Amino acid sequence: MLITMHPQATQEEIKEVVKQIESIGFKPHLIPGAQRTAIGITGNTGTIDPVTFEYLPGVSDVIRVSKPYKLVSREVKPENTVVKVGSVSIGTDDLTIIAGPCSVETLEQTMAVAEVVHSCGIGLFRAGAYKPRTSPYAFQGLGLEALKILAEVRDRYGLQIVTEALDEKSLELVEKYADMIQIGARNMQNFSLLRQAGQTKKPVLLKRGMSATLEELLLAAEYILSEGNYQVVLCERGVRTFADHTRNTLDLSIVPSVHRLSHLPILVDPSHGTGRREKVIPMARAAVAVGADGVIVEVHCQPEKALSDGPQALLPDMLVDMVDQLRQIHAVIHKERSKTQKV
Ligand code: PEP
Ligand code: MN
């Protein structure tokens, strides 16, 4: 359910509606807009009679939200959400690029990549401290030691840190050390982890599960928003198909659908989406052309020695090249889009 307030509604009237929602056991979500304030109502304790709110002072409309996901939908919030990661904003007219190695392996390896990322004018650095590996015998990440290296990266280069939390314990540490919490594809439907991420004060990068539908992805995001954390960025990272020329099939068609159905930004990960270095730049170009809010890519200075995902890591000069190409494409797309509609 969504309550829209009159443009002239007072703070007192808004507070009163919030109080009423809480008094019947539901959770209010204030959604300030350019024209008026709206209040989303969530909860799983039955249905609400719209009459409860229709006649309260300051209320303009009481609307049933038709989609199964509520707070992430454009029905509830027509304006695009801008997600702030330190000084970087995602979901604006600027192109977002997140780059870094798959894993933190050593201080030297991480700093070497950070220097390249920083020199490209990129503000967001990715690297895994906790790695979700298919084999229990594969490199699992350096854990806390890696988080401390990432904190050094931030200190030295001013880069904002994006890193994955695998479970409730690692999430506590990632929340403390990083600027953005990544929830990986394998955890997209780990509902208790999603709820915990929703209770943090850090923005969340939520990756699409490898067999998840768009609706499942949006409902996963809904778990985070329903706990009160509205700073969520979605990420397409490829889905499983029968194709054997690629690690995953990068589903770029999800981007315009997300923009139509949701106000949340969406990034594309052509590294995990293809698994092969030579495919990363072409698919990153396509991602920007299709209107993605940005890309996240893996980079390594010596990919043949990487402890995870070496074959898909861009070399430093490839990153420089990619950034230049993406900025040119983005400028064209942006010009075209501002002539018509954003969505
Ligand atoms: C990653 O980004 O390091 C990662 C493991 O990605 P995904 O969850 O998409 O597989
Ligand atoms: Mn990886």
Short mmCIF file of C-alpha atoms and ligand atoms in Angstrom, two decimals, residues 102 126 131 272 298 309 312, ligand 2:
data_model
loop_
_atom_site.label_atom_id
_atom_site.label_comp_id
_atom_site.label_asym_id
_atom_site.label_seq_id
_atom_site.Cartn_x
_atom_site.Cartn_y
_atom_site.Cartn_z
CA CYS A 102 38.73 -10.54 -8.16
CA ARG A 126 36.37 -3.79 -5.91
CA LYS A 131 35.42 -15.57 -1.78
CA HIS A 272 31.75 -12.76 -14.55
CA GLU A 298 38.01 -7.28 -12.76
CA ASP A 309 39.36 -15.52 -12.09
CA GLN A 312 38.63 -12.82 -17.17
MN MN B 2 35.71 -12.93 -9.62
#
